[in-house]
XYZ file of C-alpha atoms in Angstrom:
665
model
C 6.506 -69.462 -2.062
C 4.281 -69.494 -5.279
C 1.899 -72.505 -6.038
C 3.403 -74.574 -8.920
C 0.520 -74.650 -11.096
C -2.892 -73.024 -11.772
C -4.754 -75.662 -10.516
C -3.439 -74.895 -7.097
C -4.605 -71.409 -7.359
C -7.126 -70.471 -4.448
C -10.785 -70.276 -5.059
C -12.059 -66.878 -5.466
C -14.366 -65.408 -3.010
C -17.984 -65.378 -3.414
C -18.633 -62.328 -5.825
C -21.708 -60.452 -5.301
C -23.501 -57.055 -6.438
C -25.894 -55.764 -3.829
C -28.918 -55.100 -5.908
C -32.838 -54.920 -5.364
C -35.174 -51.993 -6.152
C -38.869 -51.033 -7.392
C -40.296 -54.324 -7.311
C -39.577 -58.391 -6.910
C -40.157 -58.813 -10.653
C -37.738 -55.764 -11.665
C -35.090 -57.301 -9.190
C -35.482 -60.759 -10.448
C -34.562 -59.545 -14.091
C -31.591 -57.614 -12.445
C -30.772 -60.955 -10.136
C -30.603 -63.031 -13.201
C -28.854 -60.535 -15.667
C -25.776 -60.173 -12.993
C -25.841 -64.057 -12.527
C -25.330 -64.309 -16.167
C -22.477 -61.945 -16.229
C -20.382 -64.147 -13.814
C -21.765 -62.954 -10.019
C -21.643 -65.934 -7.990
C -23.613 -64.884 -5.165
C -26.877 -62.780 -4.799
C -27.222 -60.123 -2.473
C -30.668 -58.986 -1.624
C -31.403 -55.250 -0.902
C -34.624 -54.760 0.919
C -36.636 -51.543 0.701
C -37.086 -49.435 4.200
C -40.562 -50.787 4.849
C -39.734 -54.381 4.435
C -36.789 -53.776 6.668
C -38.694 -52.273 9.433
C -41.888 -54.562 9.161
C -44.410 -52.913 7.479
C -46.512 -52.837 4.406
C -46.519 -50.747 1.508
C -49.701 -49.136 2.521
C -48.641 -48.073 6.048
C -48.605 -44.415 6.547
C -44.883 -44.718 7.490
C -43.945 -46.479 3.998
C -45.307 -43.373 2.211
C -42.364 -42.440 -0.324
C -40.080 -45.261 0.890
C -41.585 -48.362 -1.312
C -38.911 -49.702 -3.517
C -36.429 -46.899 -3.125
C -33.484 -48.406 -1.672
C -34.512 -51.933 -2.251
C -37.014 -54.527 -3.017
C -40.371 -54.646 -1.332
C -41.029 -58.329 -0.050
C -44.434 -58.151 1.338
C -45.427 -61.908 1.462
C -44.549 -65.145 -0.175
C -46.128 -64.077 -3.600
C -43.134 -61.384 -3.655
C -40.697 -63.908 -2.779
C -41.714 -66.367 -5.489
C -41.458 -63.636 -7.779
C -37.673 -62.524 -6.519
C -36.647 -65.962 -6.810
C -38.485 -66.875 -10.191
C -35.942 -69.164 -12.378
C -33.228 -69.158 -9.924
C -32.326 -72.519 -8.577
C -32.448 -72.066 -4.896
C -30.709 -75.399 -4.016
C -27.602 -73.993 -5.756
C -27.802 -70.164 -5.126
C -25.626 -68.303 -2.433
C -28.162 -65.576 -1.145
C -27.228 -62.884 1.285
C -30.149 -60.821 2.519
C -29.471 -57.585 4.329
C -32.298 -57.792 7.004
C -32.310 -57.354 10.652
C -35.310 -56.831 12.629
C -37.407 -58.874 10.553
C -34.773 -61.375 9.680
C -36.765 -64.442 10.728
C -39.595 -63.496 8.733
C -37.611 -62.896 5.271
C -35.834 -66.464 6.330
C -39.282 -68.119 6.793
C -40.213 -66.735 3.537
C -37.155 -67.831 1.804
C -37.676 -71.514 3.211
C -41.153 -71.438 2.259
C -40.153 -70.745 -1.233
C -37.473 -73.237 -1.359
C -40.096 -75.835 -0.197
C -42.248 -74.952 -2.952
C -38.852 -75.396 -5.598
C -38.582 -78.821 -3.896
C -35.119 -77.476 -2.808
C -33.818 -79.495 0.306
C -33.336 -77.371 3.162
C -30.143 -78.742 3.838
C -28.765 -77.369 0.701
C -29.844 -73.860 1.384
C -26.716 -71.692 1.530
C -26.574 -67.719 2.495
C -26.795 -65.479 5.158
C -29.397 -63.128 6.664
C -27.604 -60.194 8.473
C -29.521 -60.035 11.589
C -27.146 -58.088 13.795
C -29.707 -56.076 15.710
C -26.978 -54.643 18.177
C -25.594 -52.535 15.235
C -28.876 -51.249 14.054
C -29.286 -49.332 17.805
C -25.952 -48.005 17.302
C -25.953 -46.949 13.370
C -28.204 -47.942 10.625
C -31.682 -47.649 12.328
C -33.944 -50.515 11.191
C -34.587 -51.939 14.468
C -38.226 -52.523 15.730
C -38.240 -54.238 18.861
C -36.390 -53.738 22.385
C -32.961 -55.746 22.744
C -34.475 -58.345 24.996
C -37.002 -59.897 22.487
C -34.776 -59.002 19.525
C -32.105 -61.212 20.953
C -34.662 -63.885 21.514
C -35.548 -63.788 17.726
C -31.810 -64.350 16.726
C -31.229 -66.934 19.386
C -34.401 -68.877 17.838
C -33.093 -68.371 14.191
C -29.614 -69.657 15.029
C -30.850 -72.682 16.864
C -33.194 -73.594 14.044
C -30.962 -72.974 11.403
C -28.296 -75.098 12.961
C -30.552 -78.030 13.201
C -32.455 -77.660 9.709
C -30.361 -75.646 7.538
C -26.750 -76.239 8.557
C -25.218 -74.612 5.393
C -26.949 -71.148 6.468
C -25.224 -68.162 8.344
C -28.198 -67.354 10.614
C -26.282 -64.080 11.483
C -23.235 -61.991 10.373
C -22.146 -59.678 12.818
C -21.945 -56.535 10.876
C -19.057 -53.980 11.953
C -19.579 -52.268 8.608
C -22.081 -49.788 9.777
C -20.225 -49.053 12.811
C -17.393 -47.783 10.770
C -19.937 -45.346 9.080
C -20.980 -44.030 12.237
C -17.468 -43.323 13.240
C -15.943 -46.302 14.821
C -11.959 -46.095 14.945
C -10.653 -49.532 14.120
C -10.128 -50.662 17.577
C -13.950 -49.582 18.328
C -15.159 -51.423 15.224
C -13.207 -54.666 16.517
C -14.510 -54.437 19.944
C -18.153 -53.487 19.369
C -18.544 -56.216 16.715
C -16.814 -58.858 19.051
C -18.906 -57.620 22.111
C -22.072 -58.278 19.762
C -20.868 -61.859 18.837
C -20.555 -62.593 22.561
C -23.652 -61.438 23.406
C -25.213 -63.300 20.663
C -23.232 -66.674 21.643
C -24.234 -66.512 25.185
C -27.766 -65.884 24.489
C -27.741 -69.307 22.173
C -25.749 -70.959 24.998
C -28.241 -69.772 27.872
C -31.196 -70.490 25.966
C -30.690 -74.245 26.190
C -31.777 -74.791 22.390
C -28.643 -76.182 21.582
C -26.913 -79.116 23.136
C -23.299 -78.582 24.562
C -21.717 -80.792 22.089
C -23.196 -78.760 19.154
C -22.210 -75.693 20.275
C -18.962 -75.443 17.880
C -21.584 -75.870 14.956
C -23.212 -72.576 16.349
C -19.758 -70.801 16.024
C -18.887 -72.296 12.818
C -21.866 -70.465 11.561
C -21.233 -66.997 12.594
C -20.009 -64.752 10.332
C -19.055 -61.141 9.937
C -19.819 -58.287 7.540
C -17.103 -55.820 7.655
C -16.382 -52.359 5.994
C -13.022 -51.746 4.211
C -11.821 -47.821 4.109
C -9.157 -46.281 2.165
C -6.597 -46.714 4.846
C -6.137 -49.982 3.253
C -2.913 -51.206 5.229
C -4.605 -50.601 8.575
C -7.866 -52.168 7.217
C -5.856 -55.445 6.291
C -4.345 -55.442 9.899
C -7.716 -54.998 11.023
C -8.933 -58.198 9.742
C -5.756 -60.086 10.832
C -6.554 -58.831 14.186
C -10.385 -59.597 13.747
C -9.008 -63.229 12.984
C -6.661 -63.296 15.930
C -9.200 -62.055 18.349
C -12.288 -64.334 17.072
C -10.021 -67.379 17.618
C -9.063 -66.521 21.067
C -12.593 -65.702 22.112
C -14.074 -68.771 20.592
C -11.222 -70.985 22.231
C -10.964 -69.551 25.519
C -14.447 -68.389 26.256
C -16.496 -71.059 24.394
C -14.200 -74.089 24.399
C -14.311 -74.800 20.825
C -11.718 -76.880 20.020
C -12.051 -77.625 16.513
C -9.925 -74.923 14.663
C -12.039 -75.254 11.302
C -15.210 -74.087 13.579
C -13.060 -71.346 14.964
C -12.139 -69.718 11.426
C -13.047 -66.232 10.639
C -15.574 -65.891 7.836
C -16.479 -62.613 6.792
C -17.895 -60.766 3.924
C -17.361 -57.187 2.807
C -18.759 -54.265 1.528
C -16.182 -51.319 0.881
C -16.926 -48.198 2.218
C -20.039 -46.840 0.365
C -20.304 -43.215 2.776
C -16.802 -42.561 1.700
C -17.772 -42.188 -1.633
C -17.880 -38.564 -2.871
C -20.425 -36.597 -4.925
C -17.696 -33.963 -5.930
C -15.633 -35.652 -8.481
C -17.384 -39.172 -8.375
C -15.035 -40.703 -10.882
C -12.392 -40.617 -8.052
C -14.693 -43.210 -6.362
C -13.229 -45.847 -8.895
C -9.773 -46.032 -7.511
C -11.123 -45.673 -4.043
C -13.317 -48.985 -4.475
C -10.318 -50.688 -5.636
C -7.985 -49.654 -3.105
C -10.548 -50.877 -0.274
C -11.109 -54.060 -2.027
C -7.502 -54.590 -1.971
C -7.692 -54.241 1.931
C -9.690 -57.370 2.219
C -8.036 -59.554 -0.425
C -4.417 -59.108 -0.215
C -3.609 -61.008 2.690
C -4.597 -64.827 2.150
C -4.936 -65.718 6.005
C -7.647 -62.741 6.340
C -9.212 -62.734 3.080
C -12.772 -62.129 2.517
C -15.072 -64.997 1.873
C -17.482 -62.971 0.137
C -17.337 -59.509 -1.616
C -19.879 -56.679 -2.708
C -18.496 -53.361 -4.391
C -20.601 -50.212 -4.526
C -20.837 -48.266 -7.777
C -18.791 -45.307 -8.750
C -21.907 -43.135 -8.479
C -23.735 -44.213 -5.303
C -23.082 -40.913 -3.759
C -25.352 -39.453 -6.444
C -28.327 -41.904 -6.388
C -29.276 -45.170 -7.181
C -26.767 -47.056 -9.734
C -27.772 -47.959 -13.108
C -27.027 -51.879 -14.313
C -24.203 -50.531 -16.114
C -22.619 -49.139 -13.237
C -23.285 -52.317 -11.253
C -21.619 -54.255 -13.934
C -18.311 -52.106 -13.691
C -18.153 -53.036 -9.983
C -18.617 -56.565 -10.714
C -15.734 -56.665 -13.387
C -13.575 -54.803 -10.866
C -13.616 -58.166 -8.687
C -13.461 -60.184 -11.348
C -10.359 -58.641 -12.910
C -8.852 -59.042 -9.586
C -9.988 -62.604 -9.241
C -9.171 -64.134 -12.405
C -6.650 -61.656 -14.226
C -4.021 -61.291 -11.409
C -1.889 -63.833 -9.724
C -3.000 -62.766 -6.458
C -4.374 -66.095 -5.478
C -1.188 -68.176 -6.679
C 0.436 -67.146 -3.189
C 0.844 -67.776 0.402
C 0.217 -64.931 2.302
C 2.048 -61.927 1.537
C 2.578 -60.327 4.846
C 3.579 -63.082 6.953
C 6.781 -62.067 9.070
C 6.256 -58.371 8.153
C 7.524 -56.440 11.332
C 5.594 -53.548 10.506
C 2.450 -55.629 10.173
C 2.636 -57.954 13.049
C 3.480 -54.398 15.144
C 0.340 -52.843 13.991
C -2.136 -55.980 14.463
C -0.567 -55.996 17.876
C -1.522 -52.603 18.619
C -5.150 -53.176 17.132
C -5.453 -56.272 19.194
C -4.379 -54.597 22.496
C -6.543 -51.597 21.971
C -9.822 -53.729 21.287
C -9.165 -56.045 24.115
C -9.119 -53.153 26.319
C -12.297 -51.534 24.953
C -14.086 -55.114 24.992
C -13.159 -55.220 28.574
C -14.714 -51.893 29.291
C -17.877 -53.083 27.640
C -17.892 -56.430 29.675
C -17.640 -54.456 32.536
C -20.889 -52.564 32.012
C -22.688 -56.138 31.698
C -22.032 -56.719 27.894
C -23.007 -55.269 24.602
C -26.864 -54.871 25.057
C -26.133 -53.046 28.260
C -23.712 -50.717 26.828
C -26.388 -50.101 24.070
C -29.103 -49.281 26.579
C -27.029 -46.993 28.648
C -25.999 -44.955 25.441
C -22.379 -45.800 25.956
C -21.455 -47.086 22.693
C -23.438 -44.670 20.802
C -22.020 -41.799 22.138
C -18.573 -42.981 21.770
C -19.559 -43.418 17.946
C -21.157 -39.980 17.655
C -17.990 -38.386 19.317
C -15.578 -40.260 16.888
C -17.131 -39.287 13.835
C -17.492 -35.817 15.258
C -13.769 -35.873 15.433
C -13.336 -37.466 11.979
C -15.538 -34.684 10.788
C -13.325 -32.151 12.541
C -10.303 -33.470 10.793
C -11.856 -33.200 7.198
C -13.269 -29.863 7.611
C -10.000 -28.675 8.984
C -7.937 -30.223 6.250
C -5.921 -32.321 8.224
C -7.425 -35.222 6.538
C -7.414 -34.989 2.887
C -10.466 -35.893 0.595
C -9.549 -35.544 -3.009
C -11.715 -33.428 -5.192
C -13.452 -32.517 -1.852
C -11.270 -30.300 0.444
C -8.173 -30.454 -1.686
C -7.516 -30.719 -5.398
C -10.840 -29.727 -6.066
C -10.358 -28.214 -9.631
C -12.088 -30.008 -12.240
C -13.241 -30.722 -15.693
C -16.637 -31.658 -16.718
C -17.254 -35.398 -16.390
C -18.141 -37.297 -19.507
C -19.598 -39.957 -17.184
C -22.147 -37.204 -15.898
C -22.933 -35.791 -19.253
C -26.415 -37.402 -19.286
C -27.538 -35.696 -16.415
C -30.454 -37.143 -14.317
C -30.108 -40.217 -16.694
C -26.596 -40.911 -15.089
C -28.584 -42.790 -12.253
C -31.345 -45.296 -12.066
C -34.564 -43.757 -10.835
C -37.581 -45.545 -9.385
C -40.737 -44.772 -11.256
C -42.999 -42.862 -9.124
C -45.936 -45.349 -9.690
C -44.067 -48.121 -8.150
C -45.362 -47.153 -4.727
C -49.042 -47.136 -6.021
C -48.985 -50.336 -7.629
C -47.419 -51.829 -4.710
C -50.130 -50.438 -2.509
C -52.789 -51.709 -4.900
C -51.002 -55.144 -5.047
C -51.008 -55.460 -1.182
C -54.613 -54.714 -0.859
C -55.503 -57.314 -3.860
C -53.202 -59.947 -2.018
C -54.988 -59.395 1.232
C -58.485 -59.977 -0.542
C -57.425 -62.882 -2.275
C -56.176 -65.130 0.198
C -57.616 -67.677 2.860
C -58.606 -65.357 5.601
C -59.237 -68.134 8.081
C -55.844 -69.618 7.666
C -54.188 -66.277 8.044
C -55.975 -65.686 11.420
C -55.089 -69.201 12.458
C -51.438 -68.614 11.611
C -51.200 -65.074 13.206
C -53.211 -66.545 16.506
C -50.483 -69.314 16.709
C -47.773 -66.751 16.284
C -49.032 -64.473 19.011
C -49.685 -67.527 21.237
C -46.054 -68.786 20.793
C -44.560 -65.380 21.148
C -45.855 -65.228 24.820
C -43.769 -68.399 25.434
C -40.374 -69.462 25.148
C -41.287 -71.457 22.013
C -39.049 -71.312 19.133
C -40.621 -69.056 16.514
C -39.288 -70.267 13.146
C -41.582 -72.734 12.484
C -44.679 -70.795 13.314
C -43.053 -68.083 11.164
C -42.974 -70.490 8.114
C -46.576 -71.538 8.792
C -47.335 -67.839 8.499
C -45.415 -67.344 5.343
C -47.337 -70.223 3.756
C -50.822 -68.897 4.784
C -49.981 -65.708 3.112
C -49.431 -63.687 6.000
C -47.726 -60.065 5.383
C -44.741 -58.632 6.404
C -46.632 -55.622 8.409
C -48.998 -58.595 9.833
C -45.926 -60.522 11.221
C -44.159 -57.721 12.605
C -47.438 -56.097 14.044
C -48.210 -59.144 16.188
C -44.743 -59.210 17.434
C -45.107 -55.286 17.962
C -48.251 -56.060 20.126
C -46.518 -58.873 22.181
C -42.716 -57.179 22.584
C -43.595 -53.533 22.187
C -41.239 -51.234 20.470
C -37.940 -49.397 21.072
C -36.193 -46.008 20.616
C -32.521 -46.041 20.615
C -30.294 -43.581 22.529
C -29.230 -40.710 19.996
C -25.600 -40.490 21.240
C -25.949 -36.750 20.909
C -26.029 -35.351 24.718
C -23.183 -37.688 25.059
C -20.784 -36.448 21.952
C -17.713 -34.250 23.056
C -17.691 -30.713 21.381
C -15.300 -30.502 18.420
C -13.031 -28.534 20.555
C -13.005 -25.350 18.360
C -13.864 -22.578 20.906
C -12.285 -19.867 18.647
C -12.137 -19.146 14.862
C -15.133 -20.104 12.760
C -17.416 -21.576 15.370
C -16.730 -18.863 18.034
C -17.973 -16.472 14.873
C -20.999 -18.411 14.359
C -21.583 -18.778 18.270
C -21.602 -15.181 18.526
C -24.171 -14.918 15.852
C -26.532 -16.957 17.314
C -26.231 -15.637 20.538
C -27.147 -12.195 19.149
C -29.642 -13.327 17.000
C -31.462 -15.069 19.948
C -31.382 -11.700 22.122
C -33.122 -10.015 19.379
C -35.679 -12.308 19.049
C -36.113 -12.742 23.018
C -35.180 -16.351 23.280
C -32.225 -18.680 22.652
C -32.505 -20.223 19.107
C -34.019 -23.666 18.823
C -33.277 -25.940 16.047
C -35.451 -29.175 15.284
C -33.379 -31.744 13.551
C -35.937 -34.449 11.909
C -35.882 -37.696 10.169
C -38.936 -37.998 8.289
C -39.942 -41.429 7.021
C -38.263 -44.812 7.357
C -34.538 -43.770 6.750
C -32.525 -44.968 9.700
C -29.062 -43.777 8.665
C -28.518 -41.138 11.286
C -25.098 -40.124 11.339
C -25.470 -36.932 9.132
C -28.522 -36.022 11.307
C -26.404 -36.359 14.431
C -23.647 -34.443 13.434
C -25.583 -31.596 12.408
C -27.356 -31.756 15.799
C -23.779 -32.125 17.502
C -22.640 -28.980 15.333
C -25.726 -27.102 16.123
C -25.432 -27.408 19.764
C -21.776 -26.476 19.531
C -22.348 -23.007 17.961
C -25.186 -22.259 20.651
C -28.518 -23.439 19.180
C -30.905 -25.367 21.503
C -31.366 -28.536 19.719
C -34.620 -30.529 19.470
C -33.638 -34.300 18.039
C -35.969 -37.043 18.591
C -34.069 -39.875 16.643
C -35.276 -41.399 13.452
C -38.357 -42.634 12.025
C -40.987 -39.925 12.196
C -44.002 -39.023 10.305
C -44.171 -35.453 8.869
C -46.937 -34.846 11.427
C -44.938 -35.786 14.268
C -42.168 -33.442 13.224
C -44.875 -30.583 12.436
C -46.374 -31.273 15.989
C -42.840 -31.097 17.662
C -41.744 -27.821 15.910
C -45.092 -26.390 17.056
C -44.696 -27.471 20.465
C -41.103 -26.602 21.189
C -41.559 -23.233 19.075
C -38.488 -23.826 17.003
C -36.697 -21.014 14.987
C -35.612 -23.854 12.145
C -36.474 -27.542 11.195
C -33.774 -29.355 9.440
C -34.640 -32.514 7.765
C -32.220 -35.352 6.776
C -33.384 -37.848 4.208
C -30.797 -40.420 2.491
C -33.188 -43.026 1.108
C -34.695 -40.859 -1.946
C -37.991 -40.211 -0.477
C -37.465 -36.436 0.026
C -39.686 -35.292 -2.830
C -42.671 -36.929 -0.774
C -41.966 -36.230 2.877
C -40.226 -33.194 2.919
C -43.073 -31.163 1.256
C -45.435 -32.787 3.733
C -43.578 -31.253 6.347
C -43.360 -27.856 4.859
C -47.027 -28.028 4.194
C -48.037 -29.225 7.576
C -46.086 -25.994 8.951
C -48.112 -23.890 7.089
C -51.546 -25.488 8.169
C -50.386 -25.160 11.719
C -49.632 -21.223 11.304
C -45.855 -21.621 11.573
C -44.916 -20.884 7.925
C -42.232 -18.251 9.599
C -40.358 -21.472 10.313
C -37.900 -21.883 7.506
C -37.214 -25.625 6.546
C -34.072 -26.926 5.345
C -32.811 -30.337 3.931
C -29.864 -32.383 3.571
C -29.106 -36.028 1.971
C -28.323 -37.224 -1.472
C -30.435 -34.882 -3.372
C -30.111 -34.741 -7.322
C -29.990 -31.027 -8.448
C -33.305 -31.149 -10.319
C -34.804 -32.599 -7.125
C -33.343 -29.909 -4.935
C -34.880 -27.141 -7.480
C -38.346 -28.871 -7.073
C -38.030 -28.831 -3.249
C -37.068 -25.070 -3.344
C -40.199 -24.525 -5.588
C -42.118 -26.187 -2.813
C -40.979 -23.841 0.020
C -37.694 -25.417 1.385
C -35.265 -22.685 2.312
C -31.849 -24.394 1.577
C -30.854 -27.692 0.179
C -27.457 -29.191 1.494
C -25.582 -32.285 -0.030
C -22.846 -34.544 0.722
C -20.363 -31.567 -1.001
C -21.407 -29.200 1.744
C -19.272 -30.928 4.339
C -18.475 -28.008 6.265
C -20.991 -27.955 8.944
C -20.118 -24.609 10.627
C -20.510 -22.860 7.357
C -24.040 -24.794 7.345
C -25.163 -23.317 10.375
C -24.002 -19.664 9.634
C -26.377 -19.849 6.598
C -28.792 -21.262 8.741
C -28.581 -18.331 11.055
C -28.717 -16.053 7.935
C -31.919 -17.581 6.833
C -33.504 -17.321 10.356
C -32.405 -13.508 10.219
C -33.894 -13.109 7.003
C -37.142 -14.499 8.053
C -37.327 -12.059 11.184
C -36.503 -9.305 9.126
C -33.285 -8.729 11.220
C -31.051 -7.733 8.284
C -27.377 -9.494 7.935
């Protein structure tokens, strides 16, 4: 029944916009403008060097500084980022994982300078490292020390910043990596169980406080276009979370067991073709996580309509913000009890999802839990296989994507009439300024204090001491992101996660188009005297490897021998592998906007190595103007999200190889 008065309307969820780019100063301006427009929480996007623990002047940071988020290299950057923002009142979400402890240490250090009591600090650090191994790729350390950092953060946060969510278990990227709804539920909950087990077994939290740990675990989910199923997925997640925390961990307080989750709707589902269609996609996906009161999101951020084209402008982000505000304040949604209580259809779908998720959770637990299932490659292989099947359905037309594989005739879009000005661009001088600034910062600080703080961090990392306090000391001493991560790299080592490509099942199209291309690959190999070999490379720090993995799987399906070494490679490493493996083509995948720096470096490296007969092709979110520049610099072909037919792409690549070797058509 409806509530009788407006005073009894539910409070809206926390309304956020995911934002940050170029520099801390520019991002601060954007934050304050968004707050003035009615945004009720901040969601900080960090650039890839920050996310992976590098300073702007590191070789791997080339082309990546300030591109997909804000660079935060030390306490000075964090001060600038939150200048004029009352941290005791803010609700801040930070999308940060491997160096989450470091960014939280910087945040706490600046809050101390603001005289904001630590007990007032509210917000979230994403901090789900398991999904980084499976999907997003911004991991640094091996699983065991990564879980140690998470455990330390949770234990410290519960004791010192009780309003803070030290982790949100992030199934968002699992869906982007191919997870079906049951897999998304199962792998997210398996990760939560691994985290809770680690905290419990560490002995850092007294048993009587364990309910407080559970109460601060949040989730971050993806909402796709099958919005009825997505809504049922959230009801299923709430049911399973309540069951697990009650039965496995003995939490008796229902308030501590309550599912708390934030949302960003499906960014990778947005299309480059007819991007105006993305507006209705975003609205429908938002409904999936708001319509059901019993499974409603606690916080939400929406992408902009043009994110498949590049970085959105402030106006584009404002449009996304207004979508939330219209739903929250103009409609009557928040005046009613749950709209789906008692629905036979919803109850049946929720029961199905719960049963399927329980079965997959059981399989993961039999393997030893989420970490073991990551290390064995099981979960990654399942995701790559699921995504390959999803792509097959889209390419065949079985799954309709409006404007892409059906209804693709269109009028010119007035929203794109401005050309390149229709997206935000990062000034190329941003990176040079950041490099100069980090060197000036190192030169101006108290060097003995820095060395002392880093030595204390190094010593503590070799013991089981909680690393939060020593990290805060490092932050206040002026230690940089690269230095903090560098000390832990020395102690913990680094890690390369399984790619899942070898475990993925072929698409099953033994005849038809795949069969034709497979024959061309075989014949071309015979003419050249060896099987065709393709190197698929991810230069720079971009860890979104889904596209590269699908290209690698399809290349293998059509008969190429595939060399794929995973993410985070320098151009020099890619060139060396291409020469060593004597490949016939190099395919590069870049989604971070660094293509104008890292791709030409590979082309030039191949020329210098005498391998200029190896064509380089590149795929990613690449504006037409940049694609033309890349071709001028020697790139043989550029593919963007509109080129979704991977088998046709393979056919074009075979043609390029034949042309280079003068084999005719």
